[in-house]
mmCIF file of C-alpha atoms in Angstrom:
data_model
loop_
_atom_site.group_PDB
_atom_site.id
_atom_site.type_symbol
_atom_site.label_atom_id
_atom_site.label_comp_id
_atom_site.label_asym_id
_atom_site.label_seq_id
_atom_site.Cartn_x
_atom_site.Cartn_y
_atom_site.Cartn_z
ATOM 1 C CA MET V 1 17.799 12.075 -11.378
ATOM 2 C CA GLY V 2 18.884 15.159 -9.449
ATOM 3 C CA ASN V 3 15.498 16.914 -9.384
ATOM 4 C CA GLU V 4 13.542 13.729 -8.730
ATOM 5 C CA ALA V 5 15.794 12.726 -5.857
ATOM 6 C CA ALA V 6 15.597 16.184 -4.348
ATOM 7 C CA SER V 7 11.805 16.226 -4.576
ATOM 8 C CA MET V 8 11.540 12.904 -2.810
ATOM 9 C CA ALA V 9 13.439 14.253 0.149
ATOM 10 C CA GLU V 10 10.843 16.970 0.676
ATOM 11 C CA HIS V 11 8.419 14.948 2.758
ATOM 12 C CA ASP V 12 8.617 16.486 6.202
ATOM 13 C CA ASP V 13 5.304 18.282 5.723
ATOM 14 C CA VAL V 14 3.451 15.083 4.877
ATOM 15 C CA PRO V 15 1.076 14.004 7.662
ATOM 16 C CA ASN V 16 1.670 10.681 9.337
ATOM 17 C CA GLU V 17 -0.668 8.039 10.712
ATOM 18 C CA PHE V 18 1.182 7.975 14.019
ATOM 19 C CA LEU V 19 0.959 11.740 14.560
ATOM 20 C CA ILE V 20 -2.505 11.220 16.010
ATOM 21 C CA LYS V 21 -3.735 12.369 19.379
ATOM 22 C CA ARG V 22 -3.605 9.491 21.859
ATOM 23 C CA ARG V 23 -7.365 9.636 22.482
ATOM 24 C CA THR V 24 -8.108 9.482 18.756
ATOM 25 C CA LEU V 25 -5.723 6.561 18.318
ATOM 26 C CA LEU V 26 -7.202 4.567 21.193
ATOM 27 C CA THR V 27 -10.747 5.215 20.003
ATOM 28 C CA GLY V 28 -9.836 3.971 16.534
ATOM 29 C CA LEU V 29 -8.181 0.858 17.880
ATOM 30 C CA LEU V 30 -11.162 -0.067 20.044
ATOM 31 C CA GLY V 31 -13.184 -0.347 16.874
ATOM 32 C CA THR V 32 -10.738 -2.898 15.481
ATOM 33 C CA MET V 33 -10.857 -5.339 18.387
ATOM 34 C CA LEU V 34 -13.002 -7.849 16.560
ATOM 35 C CA THR V 35 -13.163 -11.612 16.925
ATOM 36 C CA PRO V 36 -10.568 -13.199 14.565
ATOM 37 C CA VAL V 37 -11.791 -15.428 11.763
ATOM 38 C CA SER V 38 -11.717 -18.990 13.096
ATOM 39 C CA GLY V 39 -10.481 -21.948 11.099
ATOM 40 C CA LEU V 40 -9.139 -22.090 7.563
ATOM 41 C CA LEU V 41 -11.129 -21.908 4.372
ATOM 42 C CA SER V 42 -11.354 -25.131 2.406
ATOM 43 C CA PRO V 43 -9.573 -25.063 -0.985
ATOM 44 C CA ALA V 44 -12.936 -25.134 -2.782
ATOM 45 C CA LEU V 45 -14.298 -22.269 -0.718
ATOM 46 C CA ALA V 46 -11.065 -20.360 -1.172
ATOM 47 C CA GLN V 47 -11.263 -20.628 -4.947
ATOM 48 C CA SER V 48 -14.926 -19.601 -4.871
ATOM 49 C CA ALA V 49 -14.173 -16.528 -2.753
ATOM 50 C CA LEU V 50 -11.350 -15.469 -5.067
ATOM 51 C CA GLY V 51 -13.619 -15.880 -8.082
ATOM 52 C CA ASP V 52 -16.395 -13.856 -6.444
ATOM 53 C CA ALA V 53 -13.997 -11.042 -5.510
ATOM 54 C CA VAL V 54 -12.617 -10.864 -9.055
ATOM 55 C CA ALA V 55 -16.163 -10.809 -10.461
ATOM 56 C CA VAL V 56 -17.081 -7.885 -8.224
ATOM 57 C CA ASP V 57 -13.945 -6.026 -9.298
ATOM 58 C CA ASP V 58 -14.799 -6.629 -12.969
ATOM 59 C CA LEU V 59 -18.273 -5.211 -12.428
ATOM 60 C CA LEU V 60 -16.928 -2.131 -10.668
ATOM 61 C CA GLY V 61 -14.425 -1.665 -13.456
ATOM 62 C CA GLN V 62 -17.278 -1.090 -15.908
ATOM 63 C CA VAL V 63 -18.291 2.098 -14.130
ATOM 64 C CA PRO V 64 -17.206 5.082 -16.269
ATOM 65 C CA ASN V 65 -13.974 6.639 -15.068
ATOM 66 C CA MET V 66 -14.909 9.809 -13.220
ATOM 67 C CA CYS V 67 -11.265 10.905 -13.092
ATOM 68 C CA ARG V 68 -11.483 11.806 -9.433
ATOM 69 C CA VAL V 69 -8.374 12.980 -7.676
ATOM 70 C CA ALA V 70 -6.819 10.041 -5.803
ATOM 71 C CA THR V 71 -7.455 9.956 -2.079
ATOM 72 C CA ALA V 72 -4.753 11.857 -0.222
ATOM 73 C CA THR V 73 -3.500 10.056 2.829
ATOM 74 C CA VAL V 74 -0.482 9.769 5.061
ATOM 75 C CA GLU V 75 3.081 8.840 4.262
ATOM 76 C CA GLY V 76 3.589 6.574 7.269
ATOM 77 C CA PRO V 77 6.663 6.078 9.445
ATOM 78 C CA TYR V 78 8.539 3.686 7.128
ATOM 79 C CA PHE V 79 9.337 5.899 4.134
ATOM 80 C CA ILE V 80 13.019 5.939 3.119
ATOM 81 C CA ASP V 81 14.340 8.817 0.987
ATOM 82 C CA LYS V 82 16.837 6.818 -1.038
ATOM 83 C CA GLN V 83 14.975 5.382 -4.013
ATOM 84 C CA LEU V 84 15.835 2.283 -6.035
ATOM 85 C CA ILE V 85 14.830 2.800 -9.652
ATOM 86 C CA ARG V 86 13.601 -0.659 -10.572
ATOM 87 C CA SER V 87 10.546 -2.646 -11.653
ATOM 88 C CA ASP V 88 11.165 -5.891 -9.757
ATOM 89 C CA ILE V 89 11.257 -5.077 -6.049
ATOM 90 C CA ARG V 90 10.831 -8.591 -4.613
ATOM 91 C CA GLU V 91 14.422 -9.509 -3.698
ATOM 92 C CA ASN V 92 13.305 -13.139 -3.245
ATOM 93 C CA GLN V 93 10.705 -12.290 -0.613
ATOM 94 C CA PRO V 94 8.200 -15.193 -0.348
ATOM 95 C CA GLY V 95 4.547 -14.568 -1.126
ATOM 96 C CA ILE V 96 1.901 -14.486 -3.855
ATOM 97 C CA PRO V 97 3.468 -12.781 -6.911
ATOM 98 C CA LEU V 98 1.735 -9.518 -7.813
ATOM 99 C CA GLU V 99 2.110 -7.595 -11.048
ATOM 100 C CA LEU V 100 1.144 -4.069 -10.061
ATOM 101 C CA GLU V 101 0.223 -1.644 -12.848
ATOM 102 C CA LEU V 102 -0.372 1.974 -11.841
ATOM 103 C CA GLN V 103 -1.558 4.701 -14.203
ATOM 104 C CA LEU V 104 -1.254 8.379 -13.356
ATOM 105 C CA VAL V 105 -3.645 10.791 -15.079
ATOM 106 C CA ALA V 106 -4.489 14.488 -14.825
ATOM 107 C CA ALA V 107 -7.889 14.593 -13.145
ATOM 108 C CA ASN V 108 -8.400 18.241 -14.115
ATOM 109 C CA SER V 109 -7.407 17.746 -17.747
ATOM 110 C CA ASN V 110 -9.718 15.106 -19.252
ATOM 111 C CA CYS V 111 -7.844 12.190 -17.682
ATOM 112 C CA ARG V 112 -4.748 12.954 -19.738
ATOM 113 C CA PRO V 113 -1.910 10.488 -18.973
ATOM 114 C CA ILE V 114 0.982 12.124 -17.131
ATOM 115 C CA LYS V 115 4.335 11.168 -18.650
ATOM 116 C CA GLY V 116 7.649 11.416 -16.821
ATOM 117 C CA ALA V 117 6.341 11.429 -13.259
ATOM 118 C CA MET V 118 8.206 9.454 -10.627
ATOM 119 C CA ILE V 119 6.076 6.918 -8.742
ATOM 120 C CA SER V 120 7.599 5.436 -5.602
ATOM 121 C CA ILE V 121 6.027 2.512 -3.735
ATOM 122 C CA TRP V 122 6.890 0.622 -0.556
ATOM 123 C CA HIS V 123 5.133 -2.020 1.531
ATOM 124 C CA CYS V 124 5.728 -4.759 4.085
ATOM 125 C CA ASN V 125 6.495 -8.415 3.339
ATOM 126 C CA ALA V 126 4.243 -11.434 3.943
ATOM 127 C CA GLN V 127 5.110 -11.359 7.644
ATOM 128 C CA GLY V 128 4.229 -7.688 8.071
ATOM 129 C CA GLU V 129 7.860 -6.512 8.174
ATOM 130 C CA TYR V 130 9.268 -3.440 6.390
ATOM 131 C CA SER V 131 12.780 -3.444 5.009
ATOM 132 C CA GLY V 132 14.870 -0.959 6.927
ATOM 133 C CA TYR V 133 12.727 -1.560 10.021
ATOM 134 C CA LEU V 134 13.085 -5.268 10.770
ATOM 135 C CA ALA V 135 13.529 -4.488 14.466
ATOM 136 C CA SER V 136 9.863 -3.449 14.615
ATOM 137 C CA ASP V 137 7.510 -6.251 15.729
ATOM 138 C CA PRO V 138 4.485 -6.458 13.367
ATOM 139 C CA ASN V 139 2.446 -7.933 16.223
ATOM 140 C CA GLN V 140 2.976 -4.921 18.464
ATOM 141 C CA MET V 141 1.847 -1.320 18.303
ATOM 142 C CA PRO V 142 4.673 0.939 17.073
ATOM 143 C CA ASP V 143 6.616 2.650 19.818
ATOM 144 C CA LEU V 144 5.254 6.178 19.454
ATOM 145 C CA SER V 145 7.943 7.586 21.713
ATOM 146 C CA SER V 146 10.644 6.543 19.219
ATOM 147 C CA LEU V 147 9.249 8.533 16.280
ATOM 148 C CA ASP V 148 10.670 11.921 15.368
ATOM 149 C CA GLU V 149 8.637 15.128 15.191
ATOM 150 C CA HIS V 150 7.352 14.169 11.750
ATOM 151 C CA GLY V 151 6.223 10.715 12.838
ATOM 152 C CA HIS V 152 9.101 8.930 11.099
ATOM 153 C CA ALA V 153 10.867 5.928 12.577
ATOM 154 C CA LYS V 154 14.644 5.618 12.489
ATOM 155 C CA ALA V 155 15.821 2.837 10.158
ATOM 156 C CA SER V 156 17.306 -0.160 11.965
ATOM 157 C CA ASP V 157 18.890 -2.056 9.056
ATOM 158 C CA LYS V 158 20.090 -1.717 5.465
ATOM 159 C CA GLU V 159 17.553 -4.048 3.823
ATOM 160 C CA ARG V 160 15.545 -2.449 1.001
ATOM 161 C CA PHE V 161 13.236 -5.195 -0.273
ATOM 162 C CA LEU V 162 9.754 -4.289 -1.519
ATOM 163 C CA ARG V 163 10.745 -0.708 -2.297
ATOM 164 C CA GLY V 164 11.182 0.873 -5.696
ATOM 165 C CA ALA V 165 10.448 3.770 -8.036
ATOM 166 C CA GLN V 166 9.875 4.277 -11.752
ATOM 167 C CA LEU V 167 9.098 7.004 -14.283
ATOM 168 C CA THR V 168 5.697 6.858 -15.974
ATOM 169 C CA ASP V 169 5.646 6.131 -19.712
ATOM 170 C CA ALA V 170 3.677 7.909 -22.446
ATOM 171 C CA GLU V 171 0.473 6.298 -21.130
ATOM 172 C CA GLY V 172 1.205 7.457 -17.598
ATOM 173 C CA LYS V 173 1.905 3.874 -16.516
ATOM 174 C CA VAL V 174 4.454 2.011 -14.437
ATOM 175 C CA THR V 175 4.553 -1.695 -13.632
ATOM 176 C CA PHE V 176 6.086 -3.217 -10.511
ATOM 177 C CA HIS V 177 6.752 -6.898 -9.862
ATOM 178 C CA THR V 178 6.187 -7.510 -6.186
ATOM 179 C CA ILE V 179 4.188 -9.721 -3.798
ATOM 180 C CA VAL V 180 0.902 -9.302 -1.961
ATOM 181 C CA PRO V 181 1.799 -7.639 1.371
ATOM 182 C CA GLY V 182 1.043 -9.199 4.723
ATOM 183 C CA TRP V 183 -0.460 -7.351 7.664
ATOM 184 C CA TYR V 184 0.825 -5.705 10.800
ATOM 185 C CA MET V 185 -0.825 -4.162 13.834
ATOM 186 C CA PRO V 186 -2.973 -2.034 13.582
ATOM 187 C CA ARG V 187 -3.303 -1.643 9.792
ATOM 188 C CA ALA V 188 -5.264 -3.183 6.958
ATOM 189 C CA VAL V 189 -3.124 -4.633 4.154
ATOM 190 C CA HIS V 190 -1.896 -1.737 2.014
ATOM 191 C CA ILE V 191 0.747 -0.379 -0.350
ATOM 192 C CA HIS V 192 2.200 3.112 0.100
ATOM 193 C CA LEU V 193 2.885 5.346 -2.877
ATOM 194 C CA ARG V 194 4.071 8.822 -3.696
ATOM 195 C CA ALA V 195 4.064 10.454 -7.131
ATOM 196 C CA PHE V 196 6.282 13.389 -8.103
ATOM 197 C CA LEU V 197 6.602 15.565 -11.181
ATOM 198 C CA GLY V 198 9.777 17.610 -11.070
ATOM 199 C CA ARG V 199 9.943 19.014 -7.541
ATOM 200 C CA ASP V 200 6.204 18.821 -6.932
ATOM 201 C CA THR V 201 4.546 16.075 -4.911
ATOM 202 C CA MET V 202 1.420 15.134 -6.847
ATOM 203 C CA ILE V 203 0.027 12.296 -4.744
ATOM 204 C CA THR V 204 0.709 10.739 -1.368
ATOM 205 C CA SER V 205 -1.669 7.821 -0.966
ATOM 206 C CA GLN V 206 -2.207 4.190 0.029
ATOM 207 C CA LEU V 207 -3.707 1.343 -1.976
ATOM 208 C CA TYR V 208 -5.779 -1.511 -0.566
ATOM 209 C CA PHE V 209 -6.948 -4.987 -1.622
ATOM 210 C CA PRO V 210 -10.383 -6.637 -1.904
ATOM 211 C CA GLN V 211 -10.951 -8.247 1.491
ATOM 212 C CA ALA V 212 -12.231 -11.558 0.079
ATOM 213 C CA VAL V 213 -8.998 -12.008 -1.869
ATOM 214 C CA LEU V 214 -6.922 -11.363 1.245
ATOM 215 C CA ASN V 215 -8.977 -13.827 3.305
ATOM 216 C CA VAL V 216 -8.166 -16.570 0.804
ATOM 217 C CA ILE V 217 -4.457 -15.736 0.612
ATOM 218 C CA GLN V 218 -3.952 -15.404 4.357
ATOM 219 C CA SER V 219 -5.725 -18.657 5.144
ATOM 220 C CA THR V 220 -4.309 -20.901 2.405
ATOM 221 C CA HIS V 221 -0.848 -19.723 1.295
ATOM 222 C CA SER V 222 2.193 -20.906 3.235
ATOM 223 C CA ALA V 223 3.906 -17.504 3.323
ATOM 224 C CA TYR V 224 0.945 -15.954 5.174
ATOM 225 C CA GLN V 225 -0.777 -18.822 7.009
ATOM 226 C CA ASN V 226 1.232 -18.670 10.214
ATOM 227 C CA ARG V 227 -0.153 -15.182 10.936
ATOM 228 C CA GLY V 228 -3.718 -16.060 10.000
ATOM 229 C CA VAL V 229 -6.498 -13.871 8.629
ATOM 230 C CA THR V 230 -6.131 -10.303 9.825
ATOM 231 C CA ILE V 231 -8.751 -8.555 11.940
ATOM 232 C CA TYR V 232 -7.675 -5.216 10.457
ATOM 233 C CA THR V 233 -9.810 -4.666 7.364
ATOM 234 C CA ASN V 234 -10.500 -1.899 4.850
ATOM 235 C CA GLU V 235 -13.686 -1.113 6.764
ATOM 236 C CA ASN V 236 -12.109 -0.659 10.191
ATOM 237 C CA ASP V 237 -8.672 0.672 9.221
ATOM 238 C CA LEU V 238 -8.143 3.902 11.175
ATOM 239 C CA VAL V 239 -5.961 5.541 8.502
ATOM 240 C CA ARG V 240 -8.375 4.782 5.673
ATOM 241 C CA ARG V 241 -11.302 6.130 7.669
ATOM 242 C CA GLN V 242 -9.449 9.352 8.446
ATOM 243 C CA SER V 243 -8.643 9.897 4.756
ATOM 244 C CA GLY V 244 -12.355 10.257 3.989
ATOM 245 C CA VAL V 245 -12.269 7.645 1.219
ATOM 246 C CA SER V 246 -15.566 6.693 -0.392
ATOM 247 C CA GLY V 247 -16.404 3.388 -2.037
ATOM 248 C CA MET V 248 -13.670 1.384 -3.769
ATOM 249 C CA GLU V 249 -11.642 4.226 -5.252
ATOM 250 C CA ASP V 250 -8.443 3.219 -3.437
ATOM 251 C CA VAL V 251 -8.902 -0.559 -3.793
ATOM 252 C CA LEU V 252 -6.893 -2.357 -6.462
ATOM 253 C CA LYS V 253 -8.685 -4.267 -9.187
ATOM 254 C CA ILE V 254 -7.321 -7.805 -8.805
ATOM 255 C CA THR V 255 -7.357 -10.495 -11.478
ATOM 256 C CA GLN V 256 -5.739 -13.919 -11.491
ATOM 257 C CA LYS V 257 -3.250 -14.831 -14.209
ATOM 258 C CA PRO V 258 -3.028 -18.329 -15.755
ATOM 259 C CA ASP V 259 0.024 -19.181 -13.644
ATOM 260 C CA GLY V 260 -1.855 -18.431 -10.410
ATOM 261 C CA SER V 261 -0.138 -15.109 -9.744
ATOM 262 C CA LEU V 262 -2.188 -11.949 -9.389
ATOM 263 C CA ARG V 263 -2.399 -8.715 -11.309
ATOM 264 C CA GLY V 264 -3.450 -5.486 -9.633
ATOM 265 C CA THR V 265 -4.373 -2.310 -11.504
ATOM 266 C CA ILE V 266 -5.588 1.153 -10.584
ATOM 267 C CA THR V 267 -5.776 4.595 -12.183
ATOM 268 C CA LEU V 268 -4.691 7.473 -9.980
ATOM 269 C CA GLY V 269 -6.016 10.943 -10.672
ATOM 270 C CA ALA V 270 -3.725 13.841 -9.813
ATOM 271 C CA GLY V 271 -4.935 17.416 -9.387
ATOM 272 C CA PHE V 272 -2.713 18.608 -12.204
ATOM 273 C CA SER V 273 -3.402 20.532 -15.411
#
């Protein structure tokens, strides 16, 4: 693990969503000040919305894989160098169970699966809190003055829930057992990831969820209900807009398993030959 661990520490050159000029940040936030969704969805409507969102994902999944390079985006302030090599990252955090399957392929080499790459993910819990940063209020803008020159926040605790890393198998795949994240100001619901091969960073990106699925979860599930349906969506998220993403390329395909838990899948193209 020596080389992998060393490569993960080399992240100071990665851009950060909070290293944004104040004017740019304020302009982006003004666009997010929308009227919150009022009331809760009825159970019948909730089930219908989930079904519709899954159907749309299934349709999109039939589009031939173009093997595009995954959208490059920012690392964020809550990355922690020390990695926990594990599949189950929940640590008893409440929320909708999510089986997350990620596949890493070489976009410049006929979508060839990349074996032996390290994929690291991290995300907030159902209440919008990151392990290591529980002192940060998810209902408040981050304190920009407290970030270092790279836009990284200083860890405030030793919790490490909802963080983990794994090596890709022969098919370029890893599977994590986690939960659907909550939301925090001013971001859409997302999962951070970084992929490494040896000492090279292959991808730094963020993954998003179909909005209709999130609306159902946030309005009907006990772990999320107290915070309500977020006003920060894929369409108005300032980080996603700055990444230049097009279409649904960074949105997970979500299906519902027989036990009611969810499964999310996505193929990530790396510019690697």
